[in-house]
Structure formats: C-alpha cells, structure tokens
CSV table of C-alpha atoms and ligand atoms in Angstrom, one decimal:
chain,number,residue,atom,x,y,z
A,184,MET,CA,106.2,128.2,101.4
A,185,ARG,CA,105.1,124.6,101.8
A,186,LYS,CA,102.4,123.4,99.4
A,187,PRO,CA,99.5,121.7,101.2
A,188,LEU,CA,99.3,117.9,100.8
A,189,VAL,CA,96.3,115.6,101.5
A,190,ALA,CA,96.9,111.9,101.3
A,191,GLY,CA,94.2,109.2,101.5
A,192,ASN,CA,95.1,105.9,103.0
A,193,TRP,CA,92.5,103.3,102.0
A,194,LYS,CA,94.0,100.6,104.2
A,195,LEU,CA,92.4,97.2,103.3
A,196,ASN,CA,89.5,98.6,101.4
A,197,GLY,CA,88.3,99.0,97.8
A,198,THR,CA,87.1,97.0,94.7
A,199,LEU,CA,87.9,97.5,91.0
A,200,ALA,CA,84.4,99.0,90.6
A,201,SER,CA,84.4,101.3,93.6
A,202,ASN,CA,87.9,102.5,92.9
A,203,ARG,CA,86.9,103.5,89.4
A,204,GLN,CA,83.9,105.4,90.8
A,205,TRP,CA,86.0,107.2,93.4
A,206,ALA,CA,88.5,108.3,90.7
A,207,SER,CA,85.8,109.7,88.5
A,208,ALA,CA,84.5,111.8,91.5
A,209,VAL,CA,87.8,113.3,92.7
A,210,SER,CA,89.2,116.4,91.0
A,211,PRO,CA,91.4,118.5,93.3
A,212,PRO,CA,92.4,122.1,92.8
A,213,PRO,CA,96.0,122.7,91.6
A,214,SER,CA,96.9,124.5,94.9
A,215,VAL,CA,96.8,121.2,96.8
A,216,ASP,CA,98.9,118.1,96.3
A,217,VAL,CA,96.6,115.1,96.5
A,218,VAL,CA,97.7,111.4,96.8
A,219,VAL,CA,95.7,108.2,97.2
A,220,CYS,CA,97.2,105.1,98.7
A,221,PRO,CA,95.1,102.0,97.7
A,222,PRO,CA,96.0,98.4,98.5
A,223,ALA,CA,99.0,97.4,96.5
A,224,VAL,CA,97.1,95.1,94.2
A,225,TYR,CA,95.1,98.2,92.9
A,226,LEU,CA,98.1,100.4,92.2
A,227,PRO,CA,98.2,99.7,88.5
A,228,GLN,CA,94.5,100.3,88.2
A,229,MET,CA,94.6,103.6,90.1
A,230,LEU,CA,97.7,104.8,88.1
A,231,ASP,CA,95.8,104.0,84.9
A,232,VAL,CA,92.4,105.7,85.8
A,233,LEU,CA,94.1,108.7,87.4
A,234,GLN,CA,96.5,109.3,84.5
A,235,GLY,CA,96.3,112.9,83.4
A,236,THR,CA,94.6,114.1,86.6
A,237,GLN,CA,96.1,116.0,89.6
A,238,VAL,CA,95.8,112.9,91.9
A,239,LEU,CA,99.1,111.1,92.5
A,240,VAL,CA,99.3,107.5,93.6
A,241,GLY,CA,101.1,106.2,96.7
A,242,SER,CA,101.8,102.8,98.3
A,243,GLN,CA,100.8,101.9,101.9
A,244,ASP,CA,104.2,100.3,102.5
A,245,ALA,CA,107.4,99.1,100.8
A,246,SER,CA,110.1,96.6,101.7
A,247,GLU,CA,113.4,97.8,103.1
A,248,HIS,CA,115.0,95.3,100.7
A,249,GLY,CA,115.7,95.8,97.0
A,250,SER,CA,115.3,92.2,95.9
A,251,GLY,CA,115.7,88.6,97.0
A,252,ALA,CA,114.0,85.9,99.0
A,253,PHE,CA,111.3,88.1,100.8
A,254,THR,CA,108.0,86.4,99.9
A,255,GLY,CA,105.1,88.9,99.7
A,256,GLU,CA,107.3,92.0,99.8
A,257,ILE,CA,107.3,94.9,97.3
A,258,ALA,CA,110.5,96.8,96.6
A,259,ALA,CA,110.6,100.6,96.3
A,260,SER,CA,112.2,100.3,92.9
A,261,MET,CA,109.2,98.2,91.7
A,262,LEU,CA,106.8,100.9,92.9
A,263,ASP,CA,108.9,103.5,91.1
A,264,GLU,CA,108.8,101.4,87.9
A,265,LEU,CA,105.0,101.5,88.0
A,266,GLY,CA,104.8,105.3,88.4
A,267,VAL,CA,104.0,105.4,92.1
A,268,ASN,CA,105.2,108.7,93.7
A,269,TYR,CA,104.7,108.4,97.5
A,270,VAL,CA,105.1,105.6,100.0
A,271,ILE,CA,103.7,105.5,103.6
A,272,VAL,CA,106.3,104.0,106.0
A,273,GLY,CA,105.8,103.2,109.6
A,274,HIS,CA,102.0,103.5,109.8
A,275,SER,CA,101.0,102.7,113.4
A,276,GLU,CA,99.0,99.7,112.1
A,277,ARG,CA,102.2,98.3,110.7
A,278,ARG,CA,104.2,99.1,113.8
A,279,SER,CA,101.6,97.5,116.2
A,280,LEU,CA,100.0,94.7,114.1
A,281,PHE,CA,103.1,93.7,112.1
A,282,ALA,CA,105.7,94.4,114.7
A,283,GLU,CA,107.7,96.9,112.6
A,284,SER,CA,110.5,98.3,114.8
A,285,ASP,CA,111.8,101.9,114.6
A,286,GLN,CA,114.9,100.5,112.9
A,287,ARG,CA,112.9,98.6,110.3
A,288,VAL,CA,110.8,101.7,109.6
A,289,ALA,CA,114.0,103.7,109.2
A,290,ALA,CA,115.4,101.2,106.8
A,291,LYS,CA,112.2,101.4,104.8
A,292,PHE,CA,112.4,105.2,104.8
A,293,THR,CA,115.9,105.0,103.4
A,294,ALA,CA,115.0,102.5,100.7
A,295,VAL,CA,112.0,104.6,99.6
A,296,ALA,CA,114.0,107.9,99.5
A,297,GLN,CA,116.9,106.2,97.7
A,298,ALA,CA,114.5,105.0,95.0
A,299,GLN,CA,113.5,108.7,94.5
A,300,LEU,CA,110.1,108.2,95.9
A,301,THR,CA,108.6,110.4,98.6
A,302,PRO,CA,108.3,108.7,102.0
A,303,ILE,CA,105.4,109.7,104.3
A,304,LEU,CA,106.9,108.7,107.6
A,305,CYS,CA,104.3,108.1,110.3
A,306,VAL,CA,105.0,108.9,113.9
A,307,GLY,CA,102.8,109.2,117.0
A,308,GLU,CA,102.2,108.1,120.5
A,309,THR,CA,99.6,105.7,122.0
A,310,GLU,CA,97.1,106.9,124.6
A,311,GLU,CA,99.1,105.4,127.4
A,312,GLU,CA,102.2,107.1,126.3
A,313,ARG,CA,100.4,110.5,126.1
A,314,GLU,CA,98.9,110.0,129.5
A,315,ALA,CA,102.4,109.2,130.9
A,316,GLY,CA,103.7,112.5,129.4
A,317,GLN,CA,105.9,110.6,126.9
A,318,THR,CA,104.6,112.0,123.6
A,319,GLU,CA,107.7,114.1,122.8
A,320,ALA,CA,110.1,111.2,123.8
A,321,VAL,CA,108.2,108.7,121.6
A,322,VAL,CA,108.3,111.0,118.6
A,323,GLN,CA,111.9,111.8,119.2
A,324,ARG,CA,112.8,108.1,119.4
A,325,GLN,CA,110.9,107.3,116.2
A,326,LEU,CA,112.5,110.2,114.3
A,327,SER,CA,116.0,109.6,115.7
A,328,ALA,CA,116.0,106.1,114.3
A,329,VAL,CA,115.6,107.6,110.9
A,330,PHE,CA,118.1,110.5,111.5
A,331,ASP,CA,120.6,107.8,112.5
A,332,VAL,CA,120.5,106.1,109.0
A,333,ALA,CA,119.1,108.5,106.5
A,334,ASP,CA,121.5,111.3,105.6
A,335,LYS,CA,120.3,114.9,105.0
A,336,GLY,CA,119.9,114.4,101.2
A,337,LEU,CA,117.3,111.7,101.7
A,338,TRP,CA,115.1,114.2,103.6
A,339,GLN,CA,114.7,116.5,100.7
A,340,ASN,CA,111.2,115.6,99.7
A,341,ALA,CA,110.2,113.7,102.8
A,342,VAL,CA,106.9,114.1,104.5
A,343,ILE,CA,106.1,113.3,108.1
A,344,ALA,CA,102.6,112.4,109.3
A,345,TYR,CA,102.0,112.9,113.0
A,346,GLU,CA,99.3,110.4,113.9
A,347,PRO,CA,98.5,110.0,117.5
A,348,VAL,CA,97.6,106.3,117.7
A,349,TRP,CA,94.5,107.0,120.0
A,350,ALA,CA,93.0,109.2,117.2
A,351,ILE,CA,93.4,106.7,114.3
A,352,GLY,CA,90.0,105.3,113.3
A,353,THR,CA,88.5,106.1,116.6
A,354,GLY,CA,86.6,109.3,115.8
A,355,ARG,CA,88.7,111.1,118.5
A,356,THR,CA,90.7,113.9,116.9
A,357,ALA,CA,93.5,115.8,118.6
A,358,THR,CA,92.5,119.4,119.0
A,359,PRO,CA,94.2,121.8,116.6
A,360,GLU,CA,96.2,123.2,119.5
A,361,MET,CA,97.3,119.7,120.6
A,362,ALA,CA,98.3,118.7,117.1
A,363,GLN,CA,100.1,122.0,116.4
A,364,ALA,CA,102.1,121.7,119.7
A,365,VAL,CA,103.5,118.3,118.5
A,366,HIS,CA,104.0,119.5,115.0
A,367,LYS,CA,106.1,122.4,116.3
A,368,THR,CA,108.1,120.0,118.4
A,369,ILE,CA,108.7,117.8,115.3
A,370,ARG,CA,109.8,120.9,113.3
A,371,ASP,CA,112.3,121.8,116.1
A,372,MET,CA,113.7,118.2,116.0
A,373,LEU,CA,114.0,118.5,112.2
A,374,THR,CA,115.8,121.9,112.6
A,375,GLU,CA,118.3,120.4,115.0
A,376,ALA,CA,119.0,117.4,112.8
A,377,LEU,CA,118.8,118.9,109.3
A,378,GLY,CA,119.2,122.6,109.8
A,379,GLU,CA,116.7,125.4,109.5
A,380,ASP,CA,116.3,125.5,105.7
A,381,SER,CA,115.8,121.8,105.2
A,382,ALA,CA,113.5,121.6,108.2
A,383,GLN,CA,111.3,124.3,106.8
A,384,GLN,CA,110.8,122.3,103.6
A,385,VAL,CA,109.5,119.1,105.2
A,386,ARG,CA,105.7,118.9,105.0
A,387,LEU,CA,104.1,117.8,108.3
A,388,LEU,CA,100.7,116.1,108.0
A,389,TYR,CA,98.2,115.5,110.8
A,390,GLY,CA,96.4,112.2,110.8
A,391,GLY,CA,93.8,110.7,113.1
A,392,SER,CA,90.1,111.0,112.4
A,393,VAL,CA,90.4,114.0,110.0
A,394,LYS,CA,86.9,114.7,108.7
A,395,PRO,CA,85.3,117.4,106.6
A,396,ASP,CA,84.1,119.2,109.7
A,397,ASN,CA,87.4,119.3,111.6
A,398,ALA,CA,89.9,119.6,108.7
A,399,LYS,CA,90.0,123.4,108.3
A,400,ALA,CA,90.8,124.2,111.9
A,401,LEU,CA,93.6,121.6,111.8
A,402,PHE,CA,95.1,122.8,108.5
A,403,GLU,CA,95.1,126.4,109.6
A,404,GLN,CA,97.8,125.7,112.2
A,405,ASN,CA,101.2,127.0,111.4
A,406,ASP,CA,103.0,123.7,111.2
A,407,ILE,CA,100.2,121.5,109.9
A,408,ASP,CA,100.7,121.3,106.1
A,409,GLY,CA,97.8,118.9,105.3
A,410,GLY,CA,96.5,115.6,106.4
A,411,LEU,CA,96.8,111.8,106.1
A,412,VAL,CA,93.3,110.6,106.0
A,413,GLY,CA,92.1,107.1,106.5
A,414,GLY,CA,88.3,106.4,106.9
A,415,ALA,CA,87.2,109.7,105.4
A,416,SER,CA,89.3,109.2,102.2
A,417,LEU,CA,87.1,106.2,101.1
A,418,LYS,CA,84.1,108.5,100.3
A,419,ALA,CA,85.1,110.8,97.4
A,420,GLU,CA,82.8,113.5,98.6
A,421,ASP,CA,84.3,113.6,102.1
A,422,PHE,CA,87.8,113.4,100.7
A,423,MET,CA,87.2,116.3,98.4
A,424,ALA,CA,85.7,118.4,101.2
A,425,ILE,CA,89.0,117.7,103.2
A,426,VAL,CA,91.1,118.7,100.2
A,427,ALA,CA,89.0,121.9,99.9
A,428,ALA,CA,89.8,122.7,103.5
A,429,ALA,CA,93.5,122.6,102.6
A,430,GLU,CA,93.2,125.2,99.9
A,431,GLU,CA,94.9,128.4,100.7
B,27,PEP,C1,95.2,106.6,108.9
B,27,PEP,O1,94.9,105.5,108.5
B,27,PEP,O2,96.4,107.0,108.7
B,27,PEP,C2,94.2,107.4,109.6
B,27,PEP,C3,94.6,108.6,110.1
B,27,PEP,O3,93.0,106.9,109.7
B,27,PEP,P1,91.6,107.7,110.2
B,27,PEP,O4,91.6,108.9,109.4
B,27,PEP,O5,90.5,106.7,109.8
B,27,PEP,O6,91.7,107.9,111.6
C-alpha cells in the first residue's frame, strides 16, 4: 500500500505575509502526506510556521555538489540541516529554462537521496515529443540516466512525478487514462530496473494543471499515488480540495 502524497510547488511565488496566511489555512488529514515547496529563501519561515503540523517542507531544487565554488547553489546537506524533507529534481522548467541535462538531474537525485532526503524526480514529454509518439522513449531516457548512477538503495523513498510538459501551467490536463498509461509504463520500467518489491513502493505523482475539479479522477487511477501541484497549490482552499481528493 502506497500512502497518497500531494506536493505543492510554489515556483517563484510567495511573500512572508501570504505564506503565513497559507500555512494557517492548510490542515491536511493524516491519511495523506502533504508537502509544500516554497522558494528557497522562505524555507526557514515555512519550517517554522508549519512546525507541529502534518505539512512537510520541500525544496524546489538542490545542487549536485556538496560544497565548494558554486555561487548561488544550495547543497542537499544544507537542506537536511534545516529540516527539509523533500527535494524536487529535474522539474521541466529547470530542464528547459536552465538547461539541466538528464545527467545533471541524475547527479542531483543521487546527492539528494544520499543526504537522506526524498527526491521527487520529474519526468515528462513535450507536446512535440508526444505527437511524434516518443513519450515512452523520453521517459525511459530520463529514468535511465538516473538508473545508471543511483543504485537500488537510493530509490528506497524516492518519488517520481510524471509531468507532461504540455500540461504544466497551461490548464490542459492529461486525461486520467492517458496519465495512468504512462504511470503504468513508469512502474514497469521501475520493476525492470529495481525489481517488483522496490518498484511497488515508489510513489508516482501526476503533475500538470491538477485542479480541485480534476484531481479525484486522476488520483483514482491504479498507478497514480497523488499529485505535484503548481498553480493550484498557491491558494490554500484549492490545495486543500486537492488533498481531500487524495484521501482514501
Ligand atoms: C508544476 O509546477 O509542477 C505543475 C504541475 O504546475 P501546474 O499545476 O501549474 O500545471
């Protein structure tokens, strides 16, 4: 049995005041794991205001390096020191806008998992790739880069978010059947790489314009264990409605 997980990715949004208000309005049920990923500068604030609640805190990124001359970067061990539990790696915006390669994402995954944090590894195809029938090949390439460097033990708590790029921030959501088909393919790839038992433990989130009105149908699919939510996570009320949709 995989416990549902709903993670909010705030991207480049928030203020000290609005963050505090959000935190006071979010109280998830114990049957769902809930994570919020604010901009890095707000991590200490969110860890503070969410202390003692069910909401865990995640980072939107981490460096693949542990320390050194990497101006602007944040090491996984530093996030761990703060009390952060989850780290998104390989979000499509980082891959496309900041030119993160599959290999760099794989190195980040490894660094995060080695620091005992839970990586949320994002994979997914662009619209062009889907239209060219390359969805499976793209996801396989993105996952293989990680299988190549991260041994089985590092997958123990890992989470994968399938986020079709054409559905992120566009209001266009994959249908539950489309999303389930890719999730099943990912589960099969995990089984081949890690074995049945480990593959069954990895939580697979869907991301891409998840909203209160489409979340339930998505989360009901066999291999969809929750969601990675961008825009709709900014409003506490919408985020809570999505969390409620993940309740069993
Ligand atoms: C995301 O940022 O990971 C995301 C899925 O965004 P949105 O929900 O806004 O499409």
